[in-house]
Tab-separated table of N, CA and C in Angstrom:
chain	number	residue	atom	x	y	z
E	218	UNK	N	7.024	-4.693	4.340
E	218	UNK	CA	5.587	-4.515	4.168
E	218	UNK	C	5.108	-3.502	5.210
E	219	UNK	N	4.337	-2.448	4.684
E	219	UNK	CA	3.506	-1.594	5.872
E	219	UNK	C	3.262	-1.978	6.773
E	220	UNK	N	2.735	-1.597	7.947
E	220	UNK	CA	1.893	-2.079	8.995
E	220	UNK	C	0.761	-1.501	9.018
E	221	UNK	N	-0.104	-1.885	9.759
E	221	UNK	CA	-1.537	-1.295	9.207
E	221	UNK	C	-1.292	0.410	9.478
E	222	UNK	N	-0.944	0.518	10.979
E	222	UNK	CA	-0.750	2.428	11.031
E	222	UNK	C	0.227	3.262	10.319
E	223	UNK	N	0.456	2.326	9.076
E	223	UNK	CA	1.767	2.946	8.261
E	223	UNK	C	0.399	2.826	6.708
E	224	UNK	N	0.253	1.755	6.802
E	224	UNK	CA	-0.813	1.763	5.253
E	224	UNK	C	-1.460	2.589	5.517
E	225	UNK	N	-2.599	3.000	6.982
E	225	UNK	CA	-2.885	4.195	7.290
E	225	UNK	C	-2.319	5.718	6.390
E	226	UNK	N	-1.612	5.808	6.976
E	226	UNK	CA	-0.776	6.925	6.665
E	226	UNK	C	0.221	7.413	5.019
E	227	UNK	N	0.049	6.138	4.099
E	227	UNK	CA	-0.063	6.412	3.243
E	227	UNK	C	-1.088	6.391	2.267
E	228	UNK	N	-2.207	5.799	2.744
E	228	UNK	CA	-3.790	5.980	2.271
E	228	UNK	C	-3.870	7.206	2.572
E	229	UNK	N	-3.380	8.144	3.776
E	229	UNK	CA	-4.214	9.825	3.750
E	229	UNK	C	-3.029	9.931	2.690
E	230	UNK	N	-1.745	10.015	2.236
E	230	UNK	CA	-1.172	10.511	1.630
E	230	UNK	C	-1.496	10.388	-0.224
E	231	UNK	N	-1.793	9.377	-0.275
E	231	UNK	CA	-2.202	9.382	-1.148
E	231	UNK	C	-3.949	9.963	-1.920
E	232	UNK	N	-4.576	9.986	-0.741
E	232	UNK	CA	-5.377	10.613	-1.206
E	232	UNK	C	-5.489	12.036	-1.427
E	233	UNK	N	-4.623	12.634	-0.116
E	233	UNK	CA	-4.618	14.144	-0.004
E	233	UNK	C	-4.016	14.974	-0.661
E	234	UNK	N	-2.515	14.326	-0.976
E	234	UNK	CA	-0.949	14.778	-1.512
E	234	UNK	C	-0.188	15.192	-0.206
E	235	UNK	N	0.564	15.643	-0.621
E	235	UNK	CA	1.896	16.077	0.228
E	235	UNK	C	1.406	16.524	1.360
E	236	UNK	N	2.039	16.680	2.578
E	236	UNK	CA	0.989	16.828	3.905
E	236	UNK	C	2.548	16.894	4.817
E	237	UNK	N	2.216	17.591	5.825
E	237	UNK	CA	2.954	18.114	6.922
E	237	UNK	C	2.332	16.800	7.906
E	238	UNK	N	3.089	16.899	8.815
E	238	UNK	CA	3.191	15.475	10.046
E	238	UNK	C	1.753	15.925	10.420
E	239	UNK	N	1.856	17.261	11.123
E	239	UNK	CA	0.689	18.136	11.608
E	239	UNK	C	-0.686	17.833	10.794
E	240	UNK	N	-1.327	17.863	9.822
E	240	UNK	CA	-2.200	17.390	9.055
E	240	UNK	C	-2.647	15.832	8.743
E	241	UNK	N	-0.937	15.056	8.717
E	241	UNK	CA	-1.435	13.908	8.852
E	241	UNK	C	-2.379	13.515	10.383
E	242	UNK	N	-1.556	13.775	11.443
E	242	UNK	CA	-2.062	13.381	12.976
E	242	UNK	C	-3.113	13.767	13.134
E	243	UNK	N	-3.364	15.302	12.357
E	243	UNK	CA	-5.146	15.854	12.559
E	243	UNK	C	-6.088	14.463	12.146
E	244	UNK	N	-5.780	14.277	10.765
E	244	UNK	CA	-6.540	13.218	10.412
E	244	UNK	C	-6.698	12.124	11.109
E	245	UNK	N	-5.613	11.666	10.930
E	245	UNK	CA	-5.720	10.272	11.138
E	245	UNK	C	-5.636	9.764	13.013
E	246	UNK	N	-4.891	10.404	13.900
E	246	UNK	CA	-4.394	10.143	15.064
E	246	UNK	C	-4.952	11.099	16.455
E	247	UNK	N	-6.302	10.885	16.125
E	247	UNK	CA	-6.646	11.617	17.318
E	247	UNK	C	-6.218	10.827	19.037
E	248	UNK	N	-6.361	9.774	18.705
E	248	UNK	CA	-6.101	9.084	20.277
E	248	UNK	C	-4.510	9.016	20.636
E	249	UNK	N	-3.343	9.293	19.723
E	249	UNK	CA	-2.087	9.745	20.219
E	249	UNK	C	-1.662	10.845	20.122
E	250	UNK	N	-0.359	10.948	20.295
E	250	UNK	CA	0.230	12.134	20.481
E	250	UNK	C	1.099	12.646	19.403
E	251	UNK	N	1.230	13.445	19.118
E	251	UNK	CA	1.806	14.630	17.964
E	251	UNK	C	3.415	13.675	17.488
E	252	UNK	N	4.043	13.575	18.909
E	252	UNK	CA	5.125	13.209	18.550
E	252	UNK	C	4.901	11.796	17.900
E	253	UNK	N	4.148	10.822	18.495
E	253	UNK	CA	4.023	9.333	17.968
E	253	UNK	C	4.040	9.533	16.326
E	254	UNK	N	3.001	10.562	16.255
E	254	UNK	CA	2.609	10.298	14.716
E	254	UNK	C	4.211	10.984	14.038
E	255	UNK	N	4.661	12.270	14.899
E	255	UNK	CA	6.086	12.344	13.947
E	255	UNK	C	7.044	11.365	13.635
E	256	UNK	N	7.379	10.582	15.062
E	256	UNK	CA	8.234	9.290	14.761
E	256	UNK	C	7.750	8.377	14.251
E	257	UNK	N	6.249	8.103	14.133
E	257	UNK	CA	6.324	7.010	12.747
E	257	UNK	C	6.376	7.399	11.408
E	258	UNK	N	6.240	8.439	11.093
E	258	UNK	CA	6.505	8.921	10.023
E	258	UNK	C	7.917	9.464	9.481
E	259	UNK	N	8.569	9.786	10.635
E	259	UNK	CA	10.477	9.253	10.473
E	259	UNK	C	10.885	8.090	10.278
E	260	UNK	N	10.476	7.346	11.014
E	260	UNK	CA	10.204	5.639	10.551
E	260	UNK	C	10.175	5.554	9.346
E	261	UNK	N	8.720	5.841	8.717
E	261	UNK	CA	8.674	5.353	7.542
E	261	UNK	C	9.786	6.082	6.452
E	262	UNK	N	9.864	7.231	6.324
E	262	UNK	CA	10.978	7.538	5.668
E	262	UNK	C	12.278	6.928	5.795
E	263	UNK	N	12.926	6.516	6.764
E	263	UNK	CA	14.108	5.892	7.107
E	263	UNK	C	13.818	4.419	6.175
E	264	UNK	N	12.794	3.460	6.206
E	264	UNK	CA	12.270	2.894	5.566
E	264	UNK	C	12.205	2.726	4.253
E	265	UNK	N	12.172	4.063	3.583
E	265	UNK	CA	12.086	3.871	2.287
E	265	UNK	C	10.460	4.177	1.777
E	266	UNK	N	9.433	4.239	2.685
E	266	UNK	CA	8.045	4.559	2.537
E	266	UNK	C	7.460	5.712	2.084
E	267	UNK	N	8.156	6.958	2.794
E	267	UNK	CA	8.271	8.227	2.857
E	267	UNK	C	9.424	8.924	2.105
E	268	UNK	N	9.035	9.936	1.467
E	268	UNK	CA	10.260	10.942	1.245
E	268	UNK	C	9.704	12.183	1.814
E	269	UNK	N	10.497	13.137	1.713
E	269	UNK	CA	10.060	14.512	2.522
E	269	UNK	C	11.056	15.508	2.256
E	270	UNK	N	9.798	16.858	1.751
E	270	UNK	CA	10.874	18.210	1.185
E	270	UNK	C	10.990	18.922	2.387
E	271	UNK	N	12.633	19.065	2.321
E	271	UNK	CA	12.615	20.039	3.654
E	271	UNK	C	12.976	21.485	3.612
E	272	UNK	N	12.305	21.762	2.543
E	272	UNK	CA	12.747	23.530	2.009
E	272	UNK	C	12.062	24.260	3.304
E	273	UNK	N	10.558	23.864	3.594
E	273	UNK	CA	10.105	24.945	3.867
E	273	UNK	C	10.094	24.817	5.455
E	274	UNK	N	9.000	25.383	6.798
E	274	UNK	CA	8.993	25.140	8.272
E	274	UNK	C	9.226	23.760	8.298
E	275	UNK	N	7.906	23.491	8.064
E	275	UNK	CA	7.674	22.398	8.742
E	275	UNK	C	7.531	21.151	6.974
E	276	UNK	N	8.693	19.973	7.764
E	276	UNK	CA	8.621	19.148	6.503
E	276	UNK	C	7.508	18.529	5.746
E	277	UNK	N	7.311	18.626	4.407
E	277	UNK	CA	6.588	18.032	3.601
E	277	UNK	C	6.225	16.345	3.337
E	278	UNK	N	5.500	15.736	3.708
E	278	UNK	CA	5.882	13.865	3.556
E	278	UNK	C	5.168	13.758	2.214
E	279	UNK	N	5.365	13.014	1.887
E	279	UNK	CA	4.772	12.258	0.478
E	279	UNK	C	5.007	10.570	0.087
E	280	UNK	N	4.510	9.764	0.197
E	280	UNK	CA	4.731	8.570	-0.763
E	280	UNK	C	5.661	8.672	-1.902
E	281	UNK	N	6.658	7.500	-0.982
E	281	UNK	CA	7.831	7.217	-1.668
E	281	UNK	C	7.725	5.789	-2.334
E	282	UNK	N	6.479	4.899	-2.534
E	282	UNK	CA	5.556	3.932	-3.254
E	282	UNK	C	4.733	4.544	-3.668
E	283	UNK	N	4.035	3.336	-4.802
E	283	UNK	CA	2.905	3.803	-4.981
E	283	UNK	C	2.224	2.507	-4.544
E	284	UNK	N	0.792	2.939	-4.527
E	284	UNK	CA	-0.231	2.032	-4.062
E	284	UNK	C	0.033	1.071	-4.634
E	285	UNK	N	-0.028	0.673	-5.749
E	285	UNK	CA	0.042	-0.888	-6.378
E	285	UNK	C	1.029	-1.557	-5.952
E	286	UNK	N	2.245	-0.697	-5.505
E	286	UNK	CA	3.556	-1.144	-5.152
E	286	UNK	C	3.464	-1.765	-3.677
E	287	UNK	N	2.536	-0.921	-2.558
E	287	UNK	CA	2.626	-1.235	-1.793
E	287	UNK	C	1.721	-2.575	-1.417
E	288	UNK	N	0.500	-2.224	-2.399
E	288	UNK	CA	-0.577	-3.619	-2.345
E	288	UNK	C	0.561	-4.814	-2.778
E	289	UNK	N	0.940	-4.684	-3.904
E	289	UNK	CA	2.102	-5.901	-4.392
E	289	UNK	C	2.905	-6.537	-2.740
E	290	UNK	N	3.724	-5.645	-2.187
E	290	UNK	CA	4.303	-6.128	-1.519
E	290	UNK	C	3.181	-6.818	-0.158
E	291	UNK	N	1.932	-5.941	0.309
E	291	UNK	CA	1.267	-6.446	1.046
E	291	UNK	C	0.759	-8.176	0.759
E	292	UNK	N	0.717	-7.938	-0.698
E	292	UNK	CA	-0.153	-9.750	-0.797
E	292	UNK	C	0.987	-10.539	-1.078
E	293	UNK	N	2.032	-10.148	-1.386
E	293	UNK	CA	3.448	-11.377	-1.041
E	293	UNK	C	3.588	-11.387	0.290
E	294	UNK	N	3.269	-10.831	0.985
E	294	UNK	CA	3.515	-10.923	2.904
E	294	UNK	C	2.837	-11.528	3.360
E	295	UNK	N	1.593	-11.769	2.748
E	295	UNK	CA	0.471	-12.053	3.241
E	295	UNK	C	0.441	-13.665	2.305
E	296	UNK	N	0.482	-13.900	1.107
E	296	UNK	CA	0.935	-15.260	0.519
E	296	UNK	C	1.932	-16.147	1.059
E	297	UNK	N	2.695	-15.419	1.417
E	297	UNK	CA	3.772	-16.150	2.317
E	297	UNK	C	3.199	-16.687	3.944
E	298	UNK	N	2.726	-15.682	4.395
E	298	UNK	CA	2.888	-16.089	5.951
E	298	UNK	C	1.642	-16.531	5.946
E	299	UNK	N	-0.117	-16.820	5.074
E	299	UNK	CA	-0.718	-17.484	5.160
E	299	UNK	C	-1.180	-18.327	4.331
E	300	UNK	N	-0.948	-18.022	3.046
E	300	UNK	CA	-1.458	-19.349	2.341
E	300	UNK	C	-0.455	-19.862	1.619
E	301	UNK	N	1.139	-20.100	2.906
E	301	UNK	CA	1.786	-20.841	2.369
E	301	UNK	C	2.609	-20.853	1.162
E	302	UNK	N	2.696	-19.715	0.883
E	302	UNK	CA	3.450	-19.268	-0.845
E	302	UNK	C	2.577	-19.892	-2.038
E	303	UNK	N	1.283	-20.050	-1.708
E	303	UNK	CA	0.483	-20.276	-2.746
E	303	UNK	C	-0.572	-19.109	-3.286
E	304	UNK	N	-0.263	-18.697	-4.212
E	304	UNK	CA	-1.044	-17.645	-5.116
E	304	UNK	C	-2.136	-17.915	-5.224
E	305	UNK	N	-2.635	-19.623	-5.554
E	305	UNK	CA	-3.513	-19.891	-5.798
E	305	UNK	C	-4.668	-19.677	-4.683
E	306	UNK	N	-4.006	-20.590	-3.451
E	306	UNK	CA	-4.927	-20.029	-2.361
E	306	UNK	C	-4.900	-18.575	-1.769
E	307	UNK	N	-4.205	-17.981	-2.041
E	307	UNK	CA	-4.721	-16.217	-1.996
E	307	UNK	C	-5.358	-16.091	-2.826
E	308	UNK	N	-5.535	-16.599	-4.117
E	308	UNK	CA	-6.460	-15.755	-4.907
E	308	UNK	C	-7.660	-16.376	-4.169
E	309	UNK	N	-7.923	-17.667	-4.286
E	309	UNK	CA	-8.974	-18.433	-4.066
E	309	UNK	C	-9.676	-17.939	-2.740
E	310	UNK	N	-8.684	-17.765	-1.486
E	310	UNK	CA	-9.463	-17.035	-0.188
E	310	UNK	C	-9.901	-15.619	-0.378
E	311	UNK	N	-9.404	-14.945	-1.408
E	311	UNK	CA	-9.854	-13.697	-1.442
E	311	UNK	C	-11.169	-13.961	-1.985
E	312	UNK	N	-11.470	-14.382	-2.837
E	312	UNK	CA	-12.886	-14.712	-3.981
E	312	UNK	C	-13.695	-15.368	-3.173
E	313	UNK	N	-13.444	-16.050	-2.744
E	313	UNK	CA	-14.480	-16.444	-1.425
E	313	UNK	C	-14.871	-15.908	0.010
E	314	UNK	N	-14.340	-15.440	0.533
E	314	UNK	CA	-14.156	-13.700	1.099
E	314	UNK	C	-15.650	-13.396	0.846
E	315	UNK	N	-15.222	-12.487	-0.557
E	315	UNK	CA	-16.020	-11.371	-1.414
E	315	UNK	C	-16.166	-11.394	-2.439
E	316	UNK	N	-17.706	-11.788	-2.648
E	316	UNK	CA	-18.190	-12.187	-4.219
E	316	UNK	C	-17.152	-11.027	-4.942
E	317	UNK	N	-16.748	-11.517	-6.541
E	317	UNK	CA	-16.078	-10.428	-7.211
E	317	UNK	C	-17.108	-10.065	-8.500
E	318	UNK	N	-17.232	-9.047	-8.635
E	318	UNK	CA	-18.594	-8.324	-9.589
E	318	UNK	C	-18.348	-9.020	-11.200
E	319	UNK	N	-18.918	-9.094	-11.750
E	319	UNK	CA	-18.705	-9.481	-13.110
E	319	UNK	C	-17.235	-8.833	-13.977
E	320	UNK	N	-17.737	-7.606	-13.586
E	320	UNK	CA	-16.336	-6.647	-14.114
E	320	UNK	C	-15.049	-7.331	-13.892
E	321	UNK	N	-15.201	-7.356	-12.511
E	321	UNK	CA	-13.452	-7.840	-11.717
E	321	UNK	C	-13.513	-8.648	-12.231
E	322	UNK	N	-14.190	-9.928	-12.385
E	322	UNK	CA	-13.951	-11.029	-12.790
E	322	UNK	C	-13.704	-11.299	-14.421
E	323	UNK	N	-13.883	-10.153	-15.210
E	323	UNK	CA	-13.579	-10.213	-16.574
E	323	UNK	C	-12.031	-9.606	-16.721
E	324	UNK	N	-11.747	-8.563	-15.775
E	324	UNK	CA	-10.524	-7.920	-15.503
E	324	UNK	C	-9.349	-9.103	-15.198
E	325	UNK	N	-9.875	-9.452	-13.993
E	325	UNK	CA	-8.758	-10.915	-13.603
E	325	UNK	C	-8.406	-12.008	-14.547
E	326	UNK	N	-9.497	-12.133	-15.522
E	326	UNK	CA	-9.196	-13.107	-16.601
E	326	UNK	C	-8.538	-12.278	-17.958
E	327	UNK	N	-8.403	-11.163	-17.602
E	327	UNK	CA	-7.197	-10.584	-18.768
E	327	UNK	C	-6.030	-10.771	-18.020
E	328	UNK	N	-6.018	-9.843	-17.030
E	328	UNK	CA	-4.529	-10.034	-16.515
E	328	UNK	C	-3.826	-11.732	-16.560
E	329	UNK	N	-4.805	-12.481	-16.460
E	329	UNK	CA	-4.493	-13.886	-16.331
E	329	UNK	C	-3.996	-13.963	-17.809
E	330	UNK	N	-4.247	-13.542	-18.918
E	330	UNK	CA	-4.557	-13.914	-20.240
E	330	UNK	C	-3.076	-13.188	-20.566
E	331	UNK	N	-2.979	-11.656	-20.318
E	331	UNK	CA	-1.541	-11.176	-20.035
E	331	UNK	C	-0.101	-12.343	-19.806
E	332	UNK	N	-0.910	-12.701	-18.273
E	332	UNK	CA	0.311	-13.256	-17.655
E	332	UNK	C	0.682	-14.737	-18.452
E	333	UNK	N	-0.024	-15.259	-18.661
E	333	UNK	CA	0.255	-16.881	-19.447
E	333	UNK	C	1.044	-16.557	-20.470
E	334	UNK	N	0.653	-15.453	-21.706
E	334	UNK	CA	1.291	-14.723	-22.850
E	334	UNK	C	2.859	-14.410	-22.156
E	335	UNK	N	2.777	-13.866	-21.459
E	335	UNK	CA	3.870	-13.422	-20.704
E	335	UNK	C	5.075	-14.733	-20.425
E	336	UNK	N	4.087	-15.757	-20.075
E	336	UNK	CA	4.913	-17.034	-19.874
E	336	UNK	C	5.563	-17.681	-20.499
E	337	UNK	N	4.737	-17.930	-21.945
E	337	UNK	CA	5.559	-18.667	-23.251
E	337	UNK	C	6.154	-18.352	-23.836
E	338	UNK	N	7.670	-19.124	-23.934
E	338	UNK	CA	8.862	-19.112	-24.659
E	338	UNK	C	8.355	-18.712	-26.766
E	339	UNK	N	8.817	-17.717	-27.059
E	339	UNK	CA	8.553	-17.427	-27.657
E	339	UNK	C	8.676	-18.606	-29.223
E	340	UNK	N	7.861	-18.914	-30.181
E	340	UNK	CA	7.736	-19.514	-31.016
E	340	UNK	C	8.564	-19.588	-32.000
């Protein structure tokens, strides 16, 4: 699972596209140093987070997930180490959290409607 200065860093990536170390650190890392932000971003590639073209000077990073992929793995990390491997109470602490708009809440009851379909042994 990311860490927050890694979800960081693929939130600019994903919003921006492909990005040199140099561009990421502009953004995101004013209070460290050039190199910090290079070695976590070797990190994350070593990881599996990052990929990176190295045709040109200076290497290219890009998201080697995608967001949903990485949200997925964030709320199993987070189901696990706080509400106990219960889905239910993640969903339930999230919704109580933060009212969910009518929309979301018509959205969540498809995917729900999906997933049950999904469940039964076929007839």
């Amino acid at each position: 699972v990311p860490s927050d200065a890694e979800f960081g860093i693929l939130t600019f990536l994903w919003q921006s596209g492909p990005s040199t170390v140099r561009e990421v650190h502009e953004a995101l890392a004013k209070d460290t140093g050039y190199t910090t932000t290079l070695k976590q971003m070797q990190v994350m590639h070593e990881k599996g987070l990052l990929k990176r073209s190295e045709g040109q000077r200076s290497h290219v990073y890009e998201p080697a997930i995608s967001k949903e992929q990485a949200q997925a793995r964030f709320a199993g990390e987070l189901m696990n180490r706080v509400f106990e491997g219960s889905a239910r109470n993640l969903v339930l602490g999230a919704l109580t959290a933060q009212r969910a708009s009518a929309k979301d809440l018509d959205e969540i009851r498809q995917i729900l409607d999906r997933l049950e379909k999904r469940g039964k042994p076929n007839d």
